[in-house]
Amino acid sequence: MPRFFRKSEKKAGSPPGLQIETRAALGTGSDICVLSYSKDSLETYYPPDIDAALPLIQKEKTTWIQVTGIHDHFAFSRMGELFNIHTLTLEDMVNPAHPPKFEDFDNYYYVTLKQLAFDPRNHEISENQVSLAVMDNLVIFVQDKPSPCLRAVEKRLEAGRGNIRTAGPGYLAYALIDAVVDQSFDVVGQIVETVESVERDMLENLNPDHLEQIHRLKREVIFFNKQLRPVRGALLSLIKSESPLVPDATIRFYADILDHVNHILDAVSSLQEILSSMLDFYMSAQGNRMNEVMATLTIISTIFIPLSFLAGIYGMNFKFMPELEWQWGYFALLGGMAAIGGAMVVYFKKKGWF
């Protein structure tokens, strides 16, 4: 449940914006990487702090600042001072539970997303908070944990092909958002494979473990939908924004990302229906199995009713019973019981009751 609803760490009545609480002394400081590039060059730096990153920004180049780690609030407060980032934006950057959204400010626009990954061993989705502040010639990318999708964008910069070196920060922001959303495609694919595997196992050998697997997968699909659905609203707001930092040339690319998100959400809806059908199948199969067991027990009980009747009669302790002194009485009674039981079995078999 904590993944679906996280209690805010902010105290009631506290002022809005970033609250200065550093945890760097506990080893949770932020790592910084700066990539400065133009059409003909690409330089990578690893400054010790955000102040050291400021001189690396050049007007004739596009700069991409990667900040990994969101718990050093002093560092984020300083970043807000250096780059004129609103305190409410800084608050959202350091809040790992904040849902995806888009906000437009005077000198930048801000996008926060959730990068998702699926662990097929325990059928659980993990999330990683990522945020972008896009400025005139600068993109600040903040992530809670190292993101593997960044490497794909870095490789494109290193190759120097296409528009990424020349199209400015707006296109870089598009490439980063696209990489994060594409990661969701992989997650959906892994969930689909897991669901299909569970479905095949259910058809071959239904067992109680399948109920737990279905419920776990349903919970993860709901969690996935909760994290991805707000991305659609954020992208729509970005596309409709009139910010000069969102070039017209990149809007159609953002529309393509929106199409990807809609496609993923359709797949998620289908997964929810499939899992509901699997749950119905499991409950129906269990009900049918229980009916079969009850039918078998009922037939057995029905067969033994007349046999119990005969045994009850000859189990009475009356002295004068004609058959008690008969030499073949015992064997005749057992034979009669066998004949009655056999006749009932044949009758039930012809009726198709078992």
Short mmCIF file of C-alpha atoms in Angstrom, two decimals:
data_model
loop_
_atom_site.label_atom_id
_atom_site.label_comp_id
_atom_site.label_asym_id
_atom_site.label_seq_id
_atom_site.Cartn_x
_atom_site.Cartn_y
_atom_site.Cartn_z
CA MET A 1 0.00 0.00 0.00
CA PRO A 2 2.77 2.60 0.59
CA ARG A 3 3.44 2.66 -3.16
CA PHE A 4 -0.18 3.61 -3.87
CA PHE A 5 -0.38 6.28 -1.21
CA ARG A 6 2.61 7.84 0.47
CA LYS A 7 2.11 10.04 3.46
CA SER A 8 3.59 13.47 2.86
CA GLU A 9 6.74 14.23 4.82
CA LYS A 10 5.72 17.87 4.90
CA LYS A 11 4.21 18.97 8.19
CA ALA A 12 0.74 20.47 8.25
CA GLY A 13 0.82 24.25 8.31
CA SER A 14 4.39 24.54 7.02
CA PRO A 15 5.06 27.17 4.33
CA PRO A 16 4.91 26.17 0.65
CA GLY A 17 8.03 25.34 -1.29
CA LEU A 18 11.26 23.52 -0.56
CA GLN A 19 12.03 22.97 3.12
CA ILE A 20 15.78 23.00 3.81
CA GLU A 21 16.64 19.60 5.27
CA THR A 22 20.03 18.32 4.18
CA ARG A 23 20.87 14.64 4.34
CA ALA A 24 24.19 14.86 2.53
CA ALA A 25 26.03 14.01 5.75
CA LEU A 26 24.36 10.59 5.64
CA GLY A 27 25.91 9.83 2.26
CA THR A 28 22.86 10.79 0.21
CA GLY A 29 24.29 13.83 -1.57
CA SER A 30 23.67 14.52 -5.25
CA ASP A 31 25.99 13.44 -8.07
CA ILE A 32 26.33 15.92 -10.93
CA CYS A 33 27.28 15.36 -14.56
CA VAL A 34 27.39 18.16 -17.14
CA LEU A 35 27.29 17.61 -20.91
CA SER A 36 27.98 20.68 -23.03
CA TYR A 37 27.57 20.26 -26.77
CA SER A 38 27.19 21.95 -30.11
CA LYS A 39 27.08 20.69 -33.68
CA ASP A 40 30.82 20.01 -33.73
CA SER A 41 31.76 19.25 -30.11
CA LEU A 42 30.72 17.40 -26.97
CA GLU A 43 32.34 17.80 -23.56
CA THR A 44 31.51 15.93 -20.36
CA TYR A 45 32.32 17.22 -16.87
CA TYR A 46 31.78 15.97 -13.32
CA PRO A 47 31.73 19.05 -11.07
CA PRO A 48 31.77 18.48 -7.29
CA ASP A 49 28.71 20.67 -6.69
CA ILE A 50 26.13 22.77 -8.47
CA ASP A 51 28.18 25.98 -8.05
CA ALA A 52 31.03 24.41 -10.02
CA ALA A 53 28.59 23.53 -12.82
CA LEU A 54 27.60 27.16 -13.43
CA PRO A 55 30.84 28.24 -15.23
CA LEU A 56 30.51 25.26 -17.59
CA ILE A 57 27.41 26.73 -19.22
CA GLN A 58 28.17 28.49 -22.51
CA LYS A 59 25.69 30.58 -24.44
CA GLU A 60 26.72 29.21 -27.84
CA LYS A 61 26.23 25.62 -26.65
CA THR A 62 23.41 23.53 -25.21
CA THR A 63 24.10 22.28 -21.69
CA TRP A 64 22.60 19.22 -20.08
CA ILE A 65 23.01 18.99 -16.30
CA GLN A 66 22.28 15.60 -14.78
CA VAL A 67 21.59 15.57 -11.03
CA THR A 68 21.29 12.14 -9.40
CA GLY A 69 19.95 12.08 -5.84
CA ILE A 70 17.14 14.23 -4.44
CA HIS A 71 17.82 14.27 -0.69
CA ASP A 72 20.38 17.07 -0.40
CA HIS A 73 17.96 19.95 0.03
CA PHE A 74 20.72 22.52 0.49
CA ALA A 75 22.06 21.66 -2.98
CA PHE A 76 18.61 22.06 -4.52
CA SER A 77 18.05 25.34 -2.73
CA ARG A 78 21.35 26.58 -4.16
CA MET A 79 20.35 25.35 -7.61
CA GLY A 80 17.15 27.39 -7.34
CA GLU A 81 19.17 30.50 -6.54
CA LEU A 82 21.65 29.99 -9.40
CA PHE A 83 19.10 29.20 -12.12
CA ASN A 84 16.08 31.12 -10.84
CA ILE A 85 13.96 28.02 -10.28
CA HIS A 86 10.79 28.52 -8.26
CA THR A 87 10.72 27.02 -4.77
CA LEU A 88 7.54 25.08 -5.62
CA THR A 89 9.37 23.43 -8.51
CA LEU A 90 12.23 22.53 -6.18
CA GLU A 91 9.73 21.03 -3.75
CA ASP A 92 8.34 18.83 -6.53
CA MET A 93 11.84 17.78 -7.62
CA VAL A 94 12.70 16.36 -4.20
CA ASN A 95 9.31 14.68 -3.69
CA PRO A 96 9.59 11.10 -5.08
CA ALA A 97 5.83 10.56 -4.70
CA HIS A 98 4.78 13.51 -6.87
CA PRO A 99 2.66 12.46 -9.87
CA PRO A 100 3.71 13.39 -13.44
CA LYS A 101 2.83 16.93 -14.50
CA PHE A 102 3.81 19.91 -16.68
CA GLU A 103 4.20 23.50 -15.49
CA ASP A 104 5.16 26.60 -17.47
CA PHE A 105 7.10 29.43 -15.82
CA ASP A 106 8.53 32.70 -17.15
CA ASN A 107 12.06 31.46 -17.74
CA TYR A 108 11.60 27.68 -17.92
CA TYR A 109 9.09 24.90 -18.13
CA TYR A 110 9.04 21.91 -15.80
CA VAL A 111 8.10 18.27 -16.43
CA THR A 112 8.14 15.44 -13.91
CA LEU A 113 7.71 11.79 -14.90
CA LYS A 114 7.97 8.29 -13.48
CA GLN A 115 10.43 5.87 -14.99
CA LEU A 116 9.17 2.34 -14.38
CA ALA A 117 10.91 -1.04 -14.35
CA PHE A 118 9.50 -4.55 -13.89
CA ASP A 119 11.12 -7.36 -11.91
CA PRO A 120 9.84 -10.67 -13.38
CA ARG A 121 11.11 -12.67 -10.39
CA ASN A 122 8.73 -11.15 -7.84
CA HIS A 123 6.29 -9.61 -10.36
CA GLU A 124 6.79 -6.11 -8.97
CA ILE A 125 7.13 -2.69 -10.61
CA SER A 126 9.66 -0.19 -9.29
CA GLU A 127 9.55 3.54 -9.94
CA ASN A 128 12.17 6.24 -10.35
CA GLN A 129 11.29 9.93 -10.14
CA VAL A 130 12.72 12.04 -12.98
CA SER A 131 12.27 15.79 -13.52
CA LEU A 132 13.25 18.24 -16.25
CA ALA A 133 13.64 22.01 -16.07
CA VAL A 134 14.08 23.30 -19.62
CA MET A 135 15.56 26.78 -20.11
CA ASP A 136 16.92 28.88 -22.96
CA ASN A 137 20.09 26.85 -23.59
CA LEU A 138 19.97 24.50 -20.62
CA VAL A 139 18.21 21.31 -19.53
CA ILE A 140 18.43 20.28 -15.87
CA PHE A 141 17.55 16.61 -15.48
CA VAL A 142 16.97 15.41 -11.90
CA GLN A 143 16.57 11.75 -11.00
CA ASP A 144 16.15 9.92 -7.73
CA LYS A 145 18.30 6.94 -8.84
CA PRO A 146 20.57 6.40 -11.87
CA SER A 147 18.44 5.94 -14.96
CA PRO A 148 19.51 3.45 -17.66
CA CYS A 149 17.49 5.26 -20.32
CA LEU A 150 19.90 8.23 -20.19
CA ARG A 151 22.61 6.16 -21.82
CA ALA A 152 20.61 5.89 -25.04
CA VAL A 153 20.37 9.69 -25.28
CA GLU A 154 24.05 10.07 -24.45
CA LYS A 155 24.95 7.67 -27.26
CA ARG A 156 22.94 9.77 -29.71
CA LEU A 157 24.85 12.86 -28.58
CA GLU A 158 28.16 11.04 -28.95
CA ALA A 159 27.25 9.85 -32.45
CA GLY A 160 26.33 13.40 -33.45
CA ARG A 161 23.78 12.27 -36.03
CA GLY A 162 20.27 13.60 -36.50
CA ASN A 163 18.80 16.72 -34.90
CA ILE A 164 19.86 16.18 -31.32
CA ARG A 165 23.12 18.18 -31.58
CA THR A 166 21.55 21.13 -33.44
CA ALA A 167 17.90 21.36 -32.33
CA GLY A 168 18.58 22.91 -28.92
CA PRO A 169 17.28 22.15 -25.41
CA GLY A 170 13.68 21.64 -26.56
CA TYR A 171 14.66 18.67 -28.67
CA LEU A 172 16.91 17.28 -25.92
CA ALA A 173 13.97 17.45 -23.51
CA TYR A 174 11.86 15.58 -26.07
CA ALA A 175 14.54 12.88 -26.41
CA LEU A 176 14.69 12.41 -22.63
CA ILE A 177 10.91 12.25 -22.21
CA ASP A 178 10.69 9.84 -25.15
CA ALA A 179 13.34 7.58 -23.58
CA VAL A 180 11.45 7.50 -20.26
CA VAL A 181 8.13 6.69 -21.95
CA ASP A 182 9.72 4.03 -24.17
CA GLN A 183 10.89 2.30 -21.00
CA SER A 184 7.21 1.81 -20.19
CA PHE A 185 6.82 -0.17 -23.44
CA ASP A 186 9.38 -2.65 -22.12
CA VAL A 187 7.55 -2.88 -18.80
CA VAL A 188 4.23 -3.61 -20.53
CA GLY A 189 5.90 -6.25 -22.68
CA GLN A 190 7.36 -7.98 -19.61
CA ILE A 191 4.01 -7.90 -17.82
CA VAL A 192 2.28 -9.38 -20.88
CA GLU A 193 4.82 -12.21 -21.02
CA THR A 194 4.31 -12.92 -17.31
CA VAL A 195 0.51 -12.89 -17.66
CA GLU A 196 0.67 -15.27 -20.63
CA SER A 197 2.99 -17.59 -18.68
CA VAL A 198 0.61 -17.69 -15.71
CA GLU A 199 -2.33 -18.26 -18.07
CA ARG A 200 -0.60 -21.27 -19.69
CA ASP A 201 0.19 -22.73 -16.27
CA MET A 202 -3.43 -22.33 -15.21
CA LEU A 203 -4.66 -24.24 -18.25
CA GLU A 204 -2.15 -27.06 -17.69
CA ASN A 205 -2.28 -27.45 -13.92
CA LEU A 206 -4.49 -25.18 -11.87
CA ASN A 207 -3.30 -24.70 -8.27
CA PRO A 208 -3.85 -22.21 -5.41
CA ASP A 209 -0.59 -20.37 -6.21
CA HIS A 210 -2.21 -18.98 -9.34
CA LEU A 211 -4.70 -16.96 -7.28
CA GLU A 212 -1.85 -15.17 -5.51
CA GLN A 213 -0.06 -14.54 -8.82
CA ILE A 214 -3.20 -13.07 -10.41
CA HIS A 215 -3.82 -10.73 -7.48
CA ARG A 216 -0.18 -9.61 -7.49
CA LEU A 217 -0.26 -8.91 -11.23
CA LYS A 218 -3.57 -7.05 -10.93
CA ARG A 219 -2.06 -4.86 -8.22
CA GLU A 220 1.02 -4.11 -10.33
CA VAL A 221 -1.06 -3.27 -13.40
CA ILE A 222 -3.16 -0.86 -11.31
CA PHE A 223 0.04 0.70 -9.98
CA PHE A 224 1.44 1.00 -13.51
CA ASN A 225 -1.76 2.68 -14.70
CA LYS A 226 -1.64 5.07 -11.73
CA GLN A 227 1.90 6.16 -12.61
CA LEU A 228 1.45 6.46 -16.38
CA ARG A 229 -2.03 7.93 -16.80
CA PRO A 230 -1.06 11.44 -15.55
CA VAL A 231 1.66 11.53 -18.24
CA ARG A 232 -1.05 11.93 -20.86
CA GLY A 233 -2.33 15.09 -19.18
CA ALA A 234 1.19 16.44 -18.79
CA LEU A 235 1.96 15.91 -22.48
CA LEU A 236 -1.32 17.50 -23.55
CA SER A 237 -0.51 20.56 -21.43
CA LEU A 238 2.99 20.71 -22.92
CA ILE A 239 1.67 20.47 -26.50
CA LYS A 240 -0.93 23.16 -25.88
CA SER A 241 1.47 25.49 -24.09
CA GLU A 242 2.59 28.66 -25.82
CA SER A 243 6.03 28.66 -24.22
CA PRO A 244 8.79 29.88 -26.56
CA LEU A 245 10.92 27.08 -25.10
CA VAL A 246 8.67 24.54 -26.85
CA PRO A 247 9.56 24.95 -30.55
CA ASP A 248 6.84 24.28 -33.08
CA ALA A 249 9.13 21.75 -34.76
CA THR A 250 9.14 19.55 -31.63
CA ILE A 251 5.39 19.63 -31.01
CA ARG A 252 4.74 16.85 -33.53
CA PHE A 253 7.38 14.77 -31.76
CA TYR A 254 5.59 15.29 -28.46
CA ALA A 255 2.37 14.30 -30.21
CA ASP A 256 4.11 11.06 -31.19
CA ILE A 257 5.01 10.43 -27.52
CA LEU A 258 1.38 11.09 -26.60
CA ASP A 259 0.36 8.48 -29.16
CA HIS A 260 2.76 6.03 -27.50
CA VAL A 261 1.28 6.76 -24.08
CA ASN A 262 -2.26 6.18 -25.39
CA HIS A 263 -1.12 2.91 -26.94
CA ILE A 264 0.41 1.77 -23.65
CA LEU A 265 -2.71 2.76 -21.69
CA ASP A 266 -4.85 0.74 -24.13
CA ALA A 267 -2.57 -2.24 -23.52
CA VAL A 268 -2.93 -1.72 -19.77
CA SER A 269 -6.73 -1.70 -20.09
CA SER A 270 -6.55 -4.95 -22.04
CA LEU A 271 -4.29 -6.45 -19.37
CA GLN A 272 -6.78 -5.51 -16.66
CA GLU A 273 -9.57 -7.25 -18.60
CA ILE A 274 -7.42 -10.35 -19.19
CA LEU A 275 -6.49 -10.59 -15.52
CA SER A 276 -10.14 -10.21 -14.52
CA SER A 277 -11.03 -13.00 -16.94
CA MET A 278 -8.24 -15.16 -15.49
CA LEU A 279 -9.59 -14.55 -11.99
CA ASP A 280 -13.11 -15.47 -13.15
CA PHE A 281 -11.72 -18.60 -14.81
CA TYR A 282 -9.89 -19.58 -11.63
CA MET A 283 -12.97 -19.13 -9.45
CA SER A 284 -15.15 -20.95 -12.00
CA ALA A 285 -12.67 -23.84 -12.25
CA GLN A 286 -12.48 -24.09 -8.48
CA GLY A 287 -16.28 -24.08 -8.31
CA ASN A 288 -16.51 -26.81 -10.96
CA ARG A 289 -13.91 -28.86 -9.13
CA MET A 290 -15.85 -28.49 -5.89
CA ASN A 291 -19.07 -29.52 -7.70
CA GLU A 292 -17.33 -32.62 -9.03
CA VAL A 293 -16.13 -33.54 -5.56
CA MET A 294 -19.58 -32.99 -4.11
CA ALA A 295 -21.18 -35.06 -6.89
CA THR A 296 -18.75 -37.95 -6.21
CA LEU A 297 -19.41 -37.80 -2.48
CA THR A 298 -23.16 -37.66 -3.08
CA ILE A 299 -23.05 -40.74 -5.32
CA ILE A 300 -21.00 -42.63 -2.74
CA SER A 301 -23.42 -41.63 0.00
CA THR A 302 -26.42 -42.63 -2.13
CA ILE A 303 -24.94 -46.08 -2.82
CA PHE A 304 -24.36 -46.73 0.86
CA ILE A 305 -27.87 -45.65 1.98
CA PRO A 306 -29.58 -48.99 1.13
CA LEU A 307 -26.53 -50.93 2.29
CA SER A 308 -26.63 -49.11 5.61
CA PHE A 309 -30.36 -49.87 5.79
CA LEU A 310 -29.74 -53.60 5.43
CA ALA A 311 -26.85 -53.53 7.87
CA GLY A 312 -29.04 -51.66 10.32
CA ILE A 313 -31.82 -54.24 10.11
CA TYR A 314 -29.55 -57.21 10.71
CA GLY A 315 -27.64 -55.34 13.36
CA MET A 316 -30.69 -55.24 15.62
CA ASN A 317 -30.49 -57.44 18.72
CA PHE A 318 -33.86 -59.21 18.39
CA LYS A 319 -33.66 -62.92 19.35
CA PHE A 320 -36.17 -64.22 16.84
CA MET A 321 -35.06 -63.16 13.33
CA PRO A 322 -35.55 -65.83 10.64
CA GLU A 323 -32.28 -65.30 8.82
CA LEU A 324 -30.06 -65.30 11.91
CA GLU A 325 -30.00 -69.09 12.14
CA TRP A 326 -29.66 -69.63 8.40
CA GLN A 327 -26.33 -71.20 7.38
CA TRP A 328 -25.89 -69.01 4.27
CA GLY A 329 -27.50 -65.86 5.68
CA TYR A 330 -24.27 -63.90 6.09
CA PHE A 331 -23.11 -64.60 2.53
CA ALA A 332 -26.55 -63.96 1.12
CA LEU A 333 -26.68 -60.54 2.81
CA LEU A 334 -23.21 -59.57 1.49
CA GLY A 335 -24.16 -60.74 -1.99
CA GLY A 336 -27.38 -58.76 -1.86
CA MET A 337 -25.49 -55.67 -0.78
CA ALA A 338 -22.97 -56.12 -3.60
CA ALA A 339 -25.76 -56.59 -6.13
CA ILE A 340 -27.62 -53.48 -4.97
CA GLY A 341 -24.42 -51.37 -4.96
CA GLY A 342 -23.38 -52.65 -8.40
CA ALA A 343 -26.83 -52.02 -9.87
CA MET A 344 -26.79 -48.42 -8.56
CA VAL A 345 -23.31 -47.80 -10.00
CA VAL A 346 -24.44 -49.07 -13.44
CA TYR A 347 -27.58 -46.91 -13.25
CA PHE A 348 -25.64 -43.74 -12.33
CA LYS A 349 -23.11 -44.46 -15.08
CA LYS A 350 -25.87 -44.72 -17.72
CA LYS A 351 -27.30 -41.43 -16.48
CA GLY A 352 -23.88 -39.80 -16.94
CA TRP A 353 -23.69 -38.63 -13.35
CA PHE A 354 -20.02 -39.55 -13.14
#
